[in-house]
GROMACS .gro file of C-alpha atoms in nm:
model
  126
    1MET     CA    1   0.000   0.000   0.000
    2SER     CA    2   0.130   0.345  -0.093
    3GLU     CA    3   0.188   0.622   0.156
    4VAL     CA    4  -0.077   0.895   0.147
    5PHE     CA    5   0.028   1.253   0.075
    6TYR     CA    6  -0.160   1.579   0.032
    7LYS     CA    7  -0.143   1.869  -0.209
    8ALA     CA    8  -0.340   2.194  -0.195
    9VAL     CA    9  -0.397   2.344  -0.539
   10ARG     CA   10  -0.602   2.624  -0.690
   11PRO     CA   11  -0.973   2.540  -0.727
   12ASN     CA   12  -0.909   2.484  -1.099
   13GLY     CA   13  -0.635   2.224  -1.036
   14ALA     CA   14  -0.337   2.453  -1.104
   15SER     CA   15  -0.035   2.492  -0.877
   16PHE     CA   16  -0.025   2.790  -0.641
   17HIS     CA   17   0.348   2.830  -0.708
   18ASP     CA   18   0.316   2.820  -1.088
   19PRO     CA   19  -0.039   2.856  -1.224
   20ASN     CA   20   0.081   2.720  -1.560
   21PHE     CA   21   0.163   2.386  -1.393
   22ARG     CA   22  -0.143   2.169  -1.355
   23TRP     CA   23  -0.211   1.903  -1.094
   24LEU     CA   24  -0.537   1.824  -1.277
   25PRO     CA   25  -0.635   1.867  -1.643
   26GLU     CA   26  -0.730   2.195  -1.807
   27GLY     CA   27  -1.100   2.261  -1.750
   28TRP     CA   28  -1.114   2.067  -1.421
   29GLN     CA   29  -1.285   2.249  -1.132
   30SER     CA   30  -1.312   2.154  -0.766
   31GLY     CA   31  -1.592   1.902  -0.729
   32ASP     CA   32  -1.537   1.746  -1.073
   33PRO     CA   33  -1.441   1.379  -1.084
   34ILE     CA   34  -1.070   1.302  -1.083
   35PRO     CA   35  -0.973   1.136  -1.412
   36ALA     CA   36  -0.893   0.767  -1.361
   37ASP     CA   37  -0.523   0.705  -1.293
   38TRP     CA   38  -0.437   1.075  -1.331
   39VAL     CA   39  -0.061   1.114  -1.294
   40VAL     CA   40   0.129   1.439  -1.246
   41ARG     CA   41   0.493   1.437  -1.355
   42HIS     CA   42   0.767   1.688  -1.297
   43PRO     CA   43   0.803   1.892  -1.618
   44ASN     CA   44   1.178   1.828  -1.630
   45PRO     CA   45   1.227   1.450  -1.612
   46ALA     CA   46   1.606   1.494  -1.610
   47ALA     CA   47   1.595   1.699  -1.288
   48LYS     CA   48   1.771   1.522  -1.004
   49ILE     CA   49   1.595   1.496  -0.670
   50ALA     CA   50   1.879   1.545  -0.428
   51LYS     CA   51   1.869   1.367  -0.095
   52ASP     CA   52   2.010   1.669   0.086
   53SER     CA   53   1.832   1.988   0.188
   54GLY     CA   54   2.015   2.192  -0.077
   55ALA     CA   55   1.792   2.082  -0.365
   56HIS     CA   56   1.600   2.362  -0.531
   57ALA     CA   57   1.221   2.325  -0.548
   58SER     CA   58   1.233   2.354  -0.927
   59ARG     CA   59   1.375   2.000  -0.933
   60TYR     CA   60   1.084   1.813  -0.772
   61LEU     CA   61   0.714   1.813  -0.687
   62SER     CA   62   0.640   1.896  -0.326
   63VAL     CA   63   0.375   1.707  -0.130
   64ALA     CA   64   0.283   1.704   0.239
   65THR     CA   65   0.242   1.416   0.484
   66VAL     CA   66  -0.046   1.597   0.657
   67PRO     CA   67  -0.323   1.810   0.504
   68THR     CA   68  -0.250   2.099   0.741
   69ASP     CA   69   0.102   2.159   0.609
   70CYS     CA   70   0.043   2.236   0.243
   71THR     CA   71   0.288   2.525   0.239
   72GLY     CA   72   0.210   2.810   0.001
   73PHE     CA   73  -0.161   2.742  -0.039
   74ARG     CA   74  -0.419   3.018  -0.031
   75TRP     CA   75  -0.790   3.007   0.031
   76PRO     CA   76  -0.994   2.901  -0.156
   77CYS     CA   77  -0.821   2.582  -0.258
   78ALA     CA   78  -0.882   2.224  -0.358
   79LEU     CA   79  -0.720   1.958  -0.138
   80LEU     CA   80  -0.593   1.648  -0.313
   81GLU     CA   81  -0.490   1.310  -0.178
   82VAL     CA   82  -0.195   1.188  -0.381
   83GLU     CA   83   0.045   0.895  -0.376
   84ALA     CA   84   0.404   0.906  -0.491
   85ILE     CA   85   0.509   0.716  -0.800
   86GLY     CA   86   0.856   0.600  -0.713
   87ARG     CA   87   1.050   0.716  -0.412
   88ALA     CA   88   0.943   1.002  -0.184
   89TYR     CA   89   1.242   1.186  -0.038
   90LEU     CA   90   1.247   1.375   0.290
   91ASP     CA   91   1.265   1.750   0.241
   92GLY     CA   92   1.540   1.861   0.480
   93GLY     CA   93   1.421   2.101   0.746
   94TYR     CA   94   1.054   2.033   0.668
   95PRO     CA   95   0.945   1.715   0.848
   96ASN     CA   96   0.599   1.713   0.687
   97LYS     CA   97   0.725   1.759   0.329
   98ARG     CA   98   0.833   1.506   0.071
   99ARG     CA   99   0.997   1.546  -0.269
  100VAL     CA  100   0.864   1.336  -0.555
  101ARG     CA  101   0.918   1.313  -0.929
  102ALA     CA  102   0.561   1.203  -1.003
  103ALA     CA  103   0.235   1.153  -0.814
  104ARG     CA  104  -0.100   0.988  -0.880
  105VAL     CA  105  -0.399   1.200  -0.780
  106VAL     CA  106  -0.625   0.965  -0.585
  107ARG     CA  107  -0.916   1.189  -0.488
  108GLU     CA  108  -1.027   1.534  -0.383
  109LEU     CA  109  -1.084   1.583  -0.011
  110PRO     CA  110  -1.297   1.848   0.162
  111ALA     CA  111  -1.087   2.163   0.126
  112HIS     CA  112  -1.154   2.277   0.482
  113GLU     CA  113  -0.928   1.994   0.604
  114VAL     CA  114  -0.626   2.218   0.527
  115PHE     CA  115  -0.724   2.409   0.845
  116GLY     CA  116  -0.732   2.105   1.074
  117PRO     CA  117  -1.005   1.950   1.292
  118GLN     CA  118  -1.202   2.274   1.317
  119GLY     CA  119  -1.155   2.351   0.947
  120ALA     CA  120  -1.524   2.381   0.871
  121GLU     CA  121  -1.557   2.641   1.147
  122VAL     CA  122  -1.253   2.831   1.017
  123VAL     CA  123  -1.404   2.841   0.670
  124ALA     CA  124  -1.735   2.969   0.813
  125ILE     CA  125  -1.545   3.263   0.967
  126LEU     CA  126  -1.360   3.335   0.642
   0.00000   0.00000   0.00000
């Protein structure tokens, strides 16, 4: 069984860091079905994922081990459950982060989970 990871993306499936990079296909909107076996790959397959903390984020896809540590997200967002394809490397200095070359998007989760156990209440205040 694969380890579960999380990724917060824009409600249209694009990356917060680079809106031209898509975690889900063009035209997808939060609430739409996830395409079967949808895989996201790093745009530069030759990029090396270093094991040390000196690797630049442009060399890997970043995922989180917990939904509440999706660094760089903004509200509103879509929260995705993903699984690494291949090895997931620790991201030095960030215990809840992993570096991957590719990830399979498993499903969309309720977005309020990015705020933790009282996420629904946080969203109601926002």
